[in-house]
Amino acid sequence: SQTIHQWPATLVQPVGSPLSLECTVEGTSNPNLYWYRQAAGRGLQLLFYSVGIGQISSEVPQNLSASRPQDRQFILSSKKLLLSDSGFYLCAWSLTSGLANEQFFGPGTRLTVL
Amino acid sequence: GQNIDQPTEMTATEGAIVQINCTYQTSGFNGLFWYQQHAGEAPTFLSYNVLDGLEEKGRFSSFLSRSKGYSYLLLKELQMKDSASYLCAPRGKLQFGAGTQVVVTP
């Protein structure tokens, strides 16, 4: 069966510090991968998606970046965090037969920028 | 999400029925998902509609009208554990609605 992992579960970082969140998927090959952010009490905002290794599409201009160094690994990064980067970050995967199939979400990382 | 409209919050008592409406833009439409998200947790899949009509799955049912760009999620025999946010997501758009927070009271 497929599983998706994210770490860390929670993170508190000062403004201006770097960020690296990691997501890995097991039990499937060549998945579509997604990074979402959810601000408190708000909906999901798609940040990045990837249809293959090294292929990243950015949905929203910001100080975040994403990379996919391996088939089942998706990394969200920032060189300098802003207060507005606080939120609940969710990684998700779906089958490759077209974008936005049913998505399976990881447990999320709750980031607080102080 | 852009062009996806859901009510912000709905309150109902245990045992009651609640209907959550979702309207969306119809261009490029290819099915619609509903997800459930409990506070502090990741969303989980509830239903998928690709054809018009009602799909029933236990206490939850989902309806779709493609020509009207309209869907609803029907929650029957509400239980306290149904208190959560319900997200509407048209397939192919990579977007989710902002979610409807359902509060179930005793």
Coordinates of N, CA and C in Angstrom, one line a residue:
Chain A
S1 N 0.8 -1.2 0.0 CA 0.0 0.0 0.0 C 0.9 1.2 0.0
Q2 N 0.3 2.3 -0.5 CA 1.1 3.6 -0.6 C 1.0 4.4 0.8
T3 N 2.1 5.0 1.1 CA 2.1 5.9 2.3 C 2.9 7.1 1.9
I4 N 2.6 8.2 2.6 CA 3.3 9.5 2.4 C 3.7 10.0 3.7
H5 N 5.0 10.4 3.8 CA 5.6 10.9 5.0 C 6.0 12.4 4.9
Q6 N 5.8 13.1 5.9 CA 6.3 14.5 6.0 C 7.0 14.7 7.3
W7 N 8.1 15.5 7.3 CA 8.7 15.9 8.5 C 9.4 17.2 8.3
P8 N 9.5 17.9 9.5 CA 9.0 17.6 10.8 C 7.5 17.8 10.9
A9 N 6.9 17.4 12.0 CA 5.5 17.6 12.2 C 5.2 19.0 12.6
T10 N 6.1 19.6 13.4 CA 5.9 21.0 13.8 C 7.3 21.6 13.8
L11 N 7.3 22.9 13.6 CA 8.5 23.7 13.4 C 8.3 25.1 13.8
V12 N 9.2 25.7 14.6 CA 9.2 27.1 15.0 C 10.5 27.7 14.5
Q13 N 10.4 28.7 13.7 CA 11.6 29.3 13.1 C 11.6 30.8 13.2
P14 N 12.7 31.4 13.4 CA 12.8 32.9 13.4 C 12.7 33.5 12.0
V15 N 12.2 34.7 11.9 CA 12.1 35.4 10.6 C 13.6 35.5 10.1
G16 N 13.7 35.2 8.8 CA 15.0 35.3 8.1 C 15.8 34.1 8.1
S17 N 15.3 33.0 8.8 CA 16.0 31.8 8.8 C 15.6 30.9 7.6
P18 N 16.4 29.9 7.3 CA 16.1 29.1 6.1 C 15.1 28.0 6.5
L19 N 14.5 27.3 5.5 CA 13.5 26.3 5.7 C 13.8 25.1 4.8
S20 N 13.6 23.9 5.3 CA 13.6 22.8 4.4 C 12.6 21.8 5.0
L21 N 11.5 21.5 4.2 CA 10.5 20.5 4.6 C 10.6 19.4 3.6
E22 N 10.5 18.2 4.1 CA 10.7 17.0 3.2 C 9.4 16.2 3.2
C23 N 9.2 15.6 2.0 CA 8.0 14.7 1.8 C 8.5 13.5 1.0
T24 N 8.2 12.3 1.4 CA 8.5 11.1 0.6 C 7.3 10.3 0.5
V25 N 7.2 9.6 -0.6 CA 6.1 8.7 -0.9 C 6.6 7.3 -1.1
E26 N 5.9 6.3 -0.6 CA 6.3 4.9 -0.7 C 5.2 4.1 -1.4
G27 N 5.5 3.1 -2.1 CA 4.5 2.2 -2.7 C 3.9 2.6 -4.0
T28 N 4.5 3.6 -4.6 CA 4.0 3.9 -6.0 C 5.2 4.5 -6.7
S29 N 5.1 4.5 -8.1 CA 6.2 5.1 -8.9 C 5.6 6.2 -9.7
N30 N 6.5 7.2 -10.0 CA 6.2 8.4 -10.8 C 4.9 9.1 -10.4
P31 N 4.7 9.4 -9.1 CA 3.5 10.0 -8.7 C 3.6 11.5 -9.1
N32 N 2.4 12.2 -9.2 CA 2.4 13.6 -9.2 C 2.5 14.0 -7.8
L33 N 3.3 15.1 -7.5 CA 3.5 15.5 -6.1 C 3.1 17.0 -6.0
Y34 N 2.6 17.4 -4.8 CA 2.0 18.7 -4.6 C 2.4 19.2 -3.3
W35 N 2.7 20.5 -3.2 CA 2.8 21.2 -1.9 C 1.7 22.2 -1.8
Y36 N 1.0 22.2 -0.6 CA -0.1 23.2 -0.3 C 0.3 23.9 1.0
R37 N -0.3 25.1 1.1 CA -0.2 25.8 2.4 C -1.6 26.1 2.8
Q38 N -1.9 26.0 4.1 CA -3.2 26.3 4.6 C -3.0 27.3 5.8
A39 N -3.4 28.5 5.7 CA -3.3 29.5 6.8 C -4.4 29.1 7.7
A40 N -4.3 29.6 9.0 CA -5.3 29.3 10.0 C -6.7 29.6 9.6
G41 N -7.6 28.7 9.6 CA -9.0 28.9 9.2 C -9.3 29.2 7.8
R42 N -8.3 28.9 6.9 CA -8.4 29.2 5.5 C -8.4 27.9 4.7
G43 N -8.6 28.0 3.4 CA -8.6 26.9 2.5 C -7.1 26.5 2.1
L44 N -7.0 25.5 1.2 CA -5.7 25.1 0.7 C -5.3 25.9 -0.4
Q45 N -4.0 26.4 -0.4 CA -3.4 27.1 -1.5 C -2.3 26.3 -2.1
L46 N -2.5 26.0 -3.4 CA -1.5 25.2 -4.1 C -0.2 26.0 -4.3
L47 N 0.9 25.5 -3.8 CA 2.2 26.3 -4.0 C 3.0 25.7 -5.2
F48 N 3.2 24.4 -5.2 CA 4.0 23.8 -6.3 C 3.4 22.5 -6.6
Y49 N 3.6 22.0 -7.9 CA 3.3 20.6 -8.2 C 4.4 20.1 -9.2
S50 N 4.5 18.8 -9.2 CA 5.6 18.2 -10.0 C 5.0 16.9 -10.6
V51 N 5.3 16.8 -11.9 CA 4.9 15.6 -12.7 C 6.0 14.6 -12.9
G52 N 7.3 15.0 -12.5 CA 8.4 14.1 -12.6 C 9.6 14.7 -12.0
I53 N 10.7 13.9 -12.0 CA 12.0 14.4 -11.4 C 12.4 15.6 -12.1
G54 N 12.8 16.6 -11.2 CA 13.3 17.9 -11.8 C 12.3 18.8 -12.4
Q55 N 11.0 18.4 -12.5 CA 10.0 19.2 -13.1 C 9.1 19.8 -12.0
I56 N 9.2 21.1 -11.9 CA 8.5 21.9 -10.9 C 7.6 23.0 -11.5
S57 N 6.4 23.1 -11.1 CA 5.5 24.2 -11.6 C 5.1 25.0 -10.4
S58 N 5.3 26.3 -10.5 CA 5.0 27.2 -9.3 C 3.7 27.8 -9.6
E59 N 2.8 27.8 -8.6 CA 1.5 28.4 -8.8 C 1.4 29.8 -8.3
V60 N 2.2 30.1 -7.3 CA 2.1 31.4 -6.6 C 3.5 32.0 -6.4
P61 N 3.8 33.2 -6.9 CA 5.1 33.8 -6.7 C 5.3 34.1 -5.2
Q62 N 6.5 33.7 -4.7 CA 6.7 33.9 -3.3 C 8.2 33.6 -3.0
N63 N 8.6 33.6 -1.8 CA 10.0 33.4 -1.4 C 10.2 31.9 -1.1
L64 N 9.4 31.0 -1.6 CA 9.5 29.6 -1.4 C 10.0 28.9 -2.7
S65 N 10.6 27.8 -2.6 CA 11.0 27.0 -3.8 C 10.8 25.6 -3.5
A66 N 10.7 24.8 -4.6 CA 10.5 23.3 -4.4 C 11.5 22.6 -5.3
S67 N 11.9 21.4 -4.9 CA 12.7 20.6 -5.7 C 12.3 19.1 -5.6
R68 N 12.6 18.4 -6.6 CA 12.3 16.9 -6.7 C 13.5 16.2 -7.1
P69 N 14.4 15.9 -6.2 CA 15.7 15.3 -6.6 C 15.5 13.8 -6.9
Q70 N 14.5 13.2 -6.4 CA 14.2 11.8 -6.7 C 12.8 11.6 -7.0
D71 N 12.4 10.4 -7.5 CA 11.1 10.2 -8.0 C 10.0 10.4 -6.9
R72 N 10.3 10.0 -5.7 CA 9.3 10.0 -4.6 C 9.7 10.9 -3.5
Q73 N 10.5 11.9 -3.8 CA 10.9 12.9 -2.8 C 10.6 14.3 -3.3
F74 N 10.0 15.1 -2.4 CA 9.6 16.4 -2.8 C 10.0 17.3 -1.6
I75 N 10.8 18.4 -1.9 CA 11.3 19.2 -0.9 C 10.8 20.7 -1.0
L76 N 10.4 21.3 0.0 CA 10.0 22.7 0.0 C 11.0 23.5 0.8
S77 N 11.5 24.6 0.2 CA 12.6 25.3 0.8 C 12.4 26.8 0.8
S78 N 13.1 27.5 1.7 CA 13.1 28.9 1.6 C 14.5 29.4 2.1
K79 N 15.0 30.4 1.6 CA 16.3 30.9 2.0 C 16.1 31.9 3.2
K80 N 15.0 32.6 3.2 CA 14.7 33.5 4.4 C 13.2 33.6 4.6
L81 N 12.8 33.0 5.7 CA 11.4 33.0 6.1 C 10.9 34.3 6.4
L82 N 9.6 34.5 6.1 CA 8.8 35.7 6.4 C 7.8 35.3 7.5
L83 N 7.3 36.3 8.2 CA 6.2 36.0 9.1 C 5.0 35.4 8.4
S84 N 4.7 35.9 7.2 CA 3.5 35.4 6.4 C 3.7 34.0 6.0
D85 N 4.9 33.4 6.2 CA 5.1 32.0 5.8 C 4.5 31.0 6.8
S86 N 4.1 31.5 7.9 CA 3.5 30.6 8.9 C 2.2 29.9 8.3
G87 N 2.1 28.7 8.7 CA 0.9 27.9 8.2 C 1.1 26.5 8.3
F88 N 0.1 25.8 7.8 CA 0.1 24.3 7.8 C 0.5 23.9 6.4
Y89 N 1.6 23.2 6.2 CA 2.1 22.8 4.9 C 1.8 21.3 4.7
L90 N 1.1 21.1 3.6 CA 0.7 19.7 3.3 C 1.3 19.3 2.0
C91 N 1.8 18.1 2.0 CA 2.3 17.4 0.8 C 1.3 16.4 0.3
A92 N 1.1 16.2 -0.9 CA 0.1 15.3 -1.4 C 0.7 14.6 -2.7
W93 N 0.1 13.4 -3.0 CA 0.5 12.7 -4.2 C -0.8 12.2 -4.9
S94 N -0.7 12.0 -6.2 CA -1.8 11.4 -7.0 C -1.2 10.6 -8.1
L95 N -2.0 9.8 -8.7 CA -1.5 9.0 -9.8 C -1.2 9.9 -11.0
T96 N -0.5 9.4 -11.9 CA 0.0 10.2 -13.0 C -1.0 10.4 -14.2
S97 N -2.1 9.7 -14.2 CA -3.0 9.7 -15.3 C -3.8 11.1 -15.3
G98 N -3.1 12.1 -15.5 CA -3.7 13.4 -15.5 C -3.6 14.1 -14.2
L99 N -3.5 15.4 -14.2 CA -3.3 16.2 -13.0 C -4.6 16.2 -12.1
A100 N -4.5 16.4 -10.9 CA -5.6 16.6 -10.0 C -6.6 15.4 -10.0
N101 N -6.0 14.2 -10.0 CA -6.8 13.0 -9.6 C -6.9 13.1 -8.1
E102 N -7.6 12.1 -7.6 CA -7.7 12.0 -6.1 C -6.3 12.1 -5.5
Q103 N -6.2 13.0 -4.6 CA -5.0 13.3 -3.9 C -4.9 12.7 -2.5
F104 N -3.8 12.2 -2.2 CA -3.6 11.6 -0.9 C -2.6 12.5 -0.1
F105 N -3.0 12.9 1.0 CA -2.3 13.9 1.8 C -1.4 13.3 2.9
G106 N -0.2 13.9 3.0 CA 0.6 13.6 4.2 C 0.1 14.2 5.4
P107 N 0.7 14.0 6.6 CA 0.2 14.4 7.9 C 0.4 15.9 8.1
G108 N 1.2 16.6 7.3 CA 1.4 18.0 7.4 C 2.5 18.4 8.3
T109 N 3.0 19.7 8.1 CA 4.0 20.3 9.0 C 3.4 21.6 9.4
R110 N 3.3 21.8 10.7 CA 2.8 23.1 11.2 C 4.0 24.0 11.4
L111 N 4.1 25.1 10.6 CA 5.2 26.0 10.7 C 4.8 27.3 11.4
T112 N 5.5 27.7 12.4 CA 5.3 29.0 13.0 C 6.6 29.8 12.8
V113 N 6.4 31.0 12.2 CA 7.6 31.9 12.0 C 7.4 33.1 13.0
L114 N 8.4 33.3 13.9 CA 8.3 34.3 14.9 C 9.2 35.5 14.6
Chain B
G1 N -10.4 29.0 -2.7 CA -9.9 28.9 -4.1 C -10.6 29.7 -5.1
Q2 N -10.0 30.0 -6.2 CA -10.6 30.9 -7.2 C -11.8 30.2 -7.8
N3 N -12.9 31.0 -8.0 CA -14.0 30.5 -8.7 C -14.7 29.3 -8.1
I4 N -14.4 29.0 -6.9 CA -15.1 27.9 -6.2 C -15.7 28.5 -5.0
D5 N -17.0 28.4 -4.9 CA -17.8 29.0 -3.8 C -18.4 28.0 -2.9
Q6 N -18.2 28.1 -1.6 CA -18.9 27.2 -0.6 C -19.2 28.2 0.6
P7 N -20.3 27.8 1.3 CA -20.5 28.6 2.6 C -19.4 28.4 3.5
T8 N -19.2 29.4 4.4 CA -18.1 29.4 5.3 C -18.3 28.4 6.5
E9 N -19.5 28.5 7.0 CA -19.8 27.7 8.2 C -21.3 27.3 8.2
M10 N -21.5 26.1 8.8 CA -22.9 25.6 9.0 C -22.9 24.9 10.3
T11 N -24.0 25.1 11.0 CA -24.2 24.4 12.3 C -25.5 23.6 12.3
A12 N -25.4 22.4 12.9 CA -26.5 21.5 13.0 C -26.4 20.7 14.2
T13 N -27.5 20.1 14.6 CA -27.5 19.2 15.8 C -27.3 17.8 15.4
E14 N -26.9 17.0 16.4 CA -26.7 15.6 16.2 C -28.0 14.9 15.7
G15 N -27.8 14.0 14.7 CA -29.0 13.4 14.1 C -29.6 14.1 13.0
A16 N -29.3 15.3 12.8 CA -29.9 16.1 11.7 C -29.2 15.9 10.4
I17 N -29.7 16.6 9.3 CA -29.1 16.5 8.0 C -28.6 17.9 7.6
V18 N -27.4 17.9 7.0 CA -26.9 19.2 6.5 C -26.4 19.0 5.0
Q19 N -26.7 20.0 4.2 CA -26.4 20.0 2.8 C -25.4 21.2 2.6
I20 N -24.2 20.8 2.1 CA -23.1 21.8 1.8 C -23.1 22.0 0.3
N21 N -23.4 23.2 -0.2 CA -23.4 23.5 -1.6 C -22.0 24.0 -2.1
C22 N -21.7 23.7 -3.3 CA -20.5 24.2 -4.0 C -20.8 24.6 -5.4
T23 N -20.4 25.8 -5.8 CA -20.5 26.2 -7.2 C -19.1 26.4 -7.7
Y24 N -18.9 26.2 -9.0 CA -17.6 26.3 -9.6 C -17.7 26.7 -11.1
Q25 N -16.6 27.1 -11.6 CA -16.6 27.4 -13.1 C -16.6 26.1 -13.9
T26 N -17.4 26.1 -14.9 CA -17.5 24.8 -15.6 C -16.5 24.5 -16.7
S27 N -15.6 25.5 -17.1 CA -14.7 25.3 -18.1 C -13.6 24.3 -17.7
G28 N -13.3 23.4 -18.6 CA -12.3 22.4 -18.3 C -12.7 21.4 -17.2
F29 N -14.0 21.3 -16.9 CA -14.4 20.4 -15.8 C -14.3 19.0 -16.2
N30 N -13.9 18.2 -15.2 CA -13.8 16.7 -15.5 C -14.0 15.9 -14.2
G31 N -15.0 16.3 -13.4 CA -15.3 15.6 -12.2 C -15.1 16.5 -11.0
L32 N -15.6 16.1 -9.9 CA -15.5 16.9 -8.7 C -15.3 16.0 -7.4
F33 N -14.3 16.4 -6.6 CA -14.0 15.7 -5.3 C -14.6 16.4 -4.1
W34 N -14.9 15.7 -3.1 CA -15.2 16.2 -1.8 C -14.2 15.6 -0.8
Y35 N -13.6 16.4 0.0 CA -12.7 16.0 1.0 C -13.2 16.4 2.4
Q36 N -12.8 15.7 3.4 CA -13.1 16.0 4.8 C -11.8 16.4 5.5
Q37 N -11.8 17.4 6.3 CA -10.6 17.8 7.0 C -10.9 18.1 8.5
H38 N -10.5 17.3 9.4 CA -10.6 17.6 10.8 C -9.5 18.6 11.2
A39 N -9.8 19.4 12.2 CA -8.9 20.4 12.7 C -7.5 19.9 12.9
G40 N -6.5 20.5 12.3 CA -5.2 20.1 12.6 C -4.7 18.9 11.8
E41 N -5.6 18.3 11.0 CA -5.2 17.1 10.3 C -5.2 17.4 8.8
A42 N -4.7 16.4 8.0 CA -4.7 16.5 6.6 C -6.1 16.2 6.0
P43 N -6.5 16.7 4.8 CA -7.7 16.3 4.2 C -7.8 14.8 3.8
T44 N -8.9 14.2 3.9 CA -9.1 12.8 3.4 C -10.2 12.8 2.4
F45 N -10.1 11.9 1.4 CA -11.1 11.8 0.3 C -12.4 11.3 0.9
L46 N -13.5 11.9 0.4 CA -14.9 11.5 0.7 C -15.6 10.9 -0.5
S47 N -15.5 11.7 -1.6 CA -16.3 11.2 -2.8 C -15.8 11.8 -4.1
Y48 N -16.2 11.2 -5.2 CA -15.9 11.7 -6.5 C -17.1 11.6 -7.4
N49 N -17.5 12.6 -8.0 CA -18.6 12.6 -9.0 C -18.1 13.0 -10.4
V50 N -18.4 12.2 -11.4 CA -18.0 12.6 -12.7 C -19.3 12.8 -13.6
L51 N -20.3 12.1 -13.3 CA -21.6 12.1 -14.0 C -22.6 12.9 -13.2
D52 N -23.6 13.4 -13.8 CA -24.7 14.1 -13.1 C -25.5 13.1 -12.2
G53 N -26.0 13.6 -11.1 CA -26.8 12.7 -10.3 C -26.2 12.6 -8.9
L54 N -26.8 11.7 -8.1 CA -26.5 11.5 -6.7 C -25.8 10.2 -6.5
E55 N -24.6 10.3 -5.8 CA -23.9 9.2 -5.4 C -24.0 9.0 -3.9
E56 N -24.5 7.8 -3.5 CA -24.7 7.6 -2.1 C -23.6 6.7 -1.5
K57 N -23.1 7.1 -0.3 CA -22.1 6.2 0.3 C -22.3 6.3 1.8
G58 N -23.2 5.4 2.3 CA -23.5 5.4 3.7 C -24.2 6.7 4.1
R59 N -23.8 7.3 5.1 CA -24.4 8.6 5.6 C -24.1 9.8 4.7
F60 N -23.2 9.6 3.9 CA -22.8 10.8 3.0 C -23.2 10.5 1.6
S61 N -23.7 11.6 0.9 CA -24.1 11.5 -0.5 C -23.6 12.8 -1.2
S62 N -23.2 12.6 -2.4 CA -22.8 13.8 -3.2 C -23.5 13.9 -4.5
F63 N -23.9 15.1 -4.8 CA -24.7 15.3 -6.0 C -23.9 16.2 -7.0
L64 N -24.1 16.0 -8.3 CA -23.4 16.9 -9.3 C -24.4 17.3 -10.4
S65 N -24.3 18.5 -10.8 CA -25.0 19.0 -12.0 C -23.9 19.7 -12.8
R66 N -23.5 19.1 -13.9 CA -22.4 19.7 -14.7 C -22.8 20.9 -15.4
S67 N -24.0 20.9 -15.9 CA -24.5 22.1 -16.7 C -24.6 23.3 -15.8
K68 N -24.9 23.1 -14.5 CA -25.1 24.3 -13.6 C -23.8 24.6 -12.9
G69 N -22.8 23.8 -13.0 CA -21.6 24.0 -12.2 C -21.9 24.0 -10.7
Y70 N -22.6 22.9 -10.3 CA -23.1 22.9 -8.9 C -23.0 21.5 -8.4
S71 N -22.6 21.4 -7.1 CA -22.5 20.1 -6.4 C -22.9 20.4 -5.0
Y72 N -23.4 19.3 -4.4 CA -23.6 19.4 -2.9 C -23.2 18.1 -2.3
L73 N -22.8 18.2 -1.0 CA -22.5 17.1 -0.1 C -23.6 17.0 0.9
L74 N -24.2 15.9 1.1 CA -25.3 15.7 2.0 C -24.8 14.8 3.2
L75 N -24.9 15.3 4.4 CA -24.5 14.5 5.5 C -25.7 14.2 6.3
K76 N -26.0 12.9 6.5 CA -27.2 12.5 7.2 C -26.9 11.9 8.5
E77 N -27.9 11.9 9.4 CA -27.7 11.3 10.8 C -26.4 11.8 11.4
L78 N -26.3 13.1 11.5 CA -25.0 13.8 11.9 C -24.6 13.2 13.2
Q79 N -23.3 13.0 13.3 CA -22.6 12.6 14.6 C -21.6 13.7 14.9
M80 N -21.2 13.7 16.2 CA -20.3 14.7 16.7 C -19.0 14.6 15.9
K81 N -18.6 13.4 15.5 CA -17.3 13.3 14.8 C -17.3 13.8 13.4
D82 N -18.5 14.2 12.9 CA -18.6 14.9 11.6 C -18.3 16.3 11.6
S83 N -18.0 16.9 12.8 CA -17.6 18.3 12.9 C -16.2 18.4 12.3
A84 N -16.1 19.1 11.2 CA -14.9 19.2 10.4 C -15.1 20.2 9.3
S85 N -14.1 20.4 8.5 CA -14.2 21.3 7.3 C -14.4 20.4 6.1
Y86 N -15.3 20.8 5.2 CA -15.5 20.0 4.0 C -15.1 20.8 2.8
L87 N -14.2 20.2 2.0 CA -13.6 20.9 0.9 C -14.1 20.4 -0.5
C88 N -14.5 21.3 -1.3 CA -15.0 21.0 -2.7 C -13.8 21.2 -3.6
A89 N -13.5 20.3 -4.5 CA -12.4 20.4 -5.4 C -12.7 19.9 -6.8
P90 N -13.0 20.8 -7.8 CA -13.2 20.3 -9.2 C -11.9 19.7 -9.7
R91 N -12.0 18.6 -10.3 CA -10.8 17.9 -10.9 C -10.3 18.6 -12.1
G92 N -9.0 18.6 -12.2 CA -8.4 19.3 -13.4 C -8.1 20.8 -13.1
K93 N -8.5 21.3 -12.0 CA -8.2 22.7 -11.6 C -7.1 22.8 -10.6
L94 N -6.7 21.8 -10.0 CA -5.7 21.9 -8.9 C -6.1 22.9 -7.9
Q95 N -7.3 23.1 -7.6 CA -7.8 24.0 -6.7 C -8.8 23.4 -5.7
F96 N -8.8 23.9 -4.5 CA -9.8 23.5 -3.5 C -10.6 24.7 -3.1
G97 N -11.9 24.5 -2.8 CA -12.7 25.5 -2.2 C -12.1 25.8 -0.8
A98 N -12.5 27.0 -0.2 CA -12.0 27.4 1.1 C -12.5 26.5 2.2
G99 N -13.5 25.7 1.9 CA -14.0 24.7 2.9 C -15.2 25.3 3.6
T100 N -16.1 24.4 4.0 CA -17.2 24.7 4.8 C -17.0 24.1 6.2
Q101 N -17.0 24.9 7.2 CA -16.8 24.3 8.6 C -18.2 23.9 9.1
V102 N -18.3 22.6 9.3 CA -19.6 22.1 9.9 C -19.4 21.9 11.4
V103 N -20.3 22.5 12.2 CA -20.2 22.3 13.6 C -21.5 21.5 14.0
V104 N -21.2 20.4 14.6 CA -22.3 19.5 15.1 C -22.5 19.7 16.6
T105 N -23.7 20.1 17.0 CA -23.9 20.4 18.5 C -24.8 19.3 19.1
P106 N -24.7 19.0 20.4 CA -25.4 18.0 21.0 C -26.9 18.3 21.0

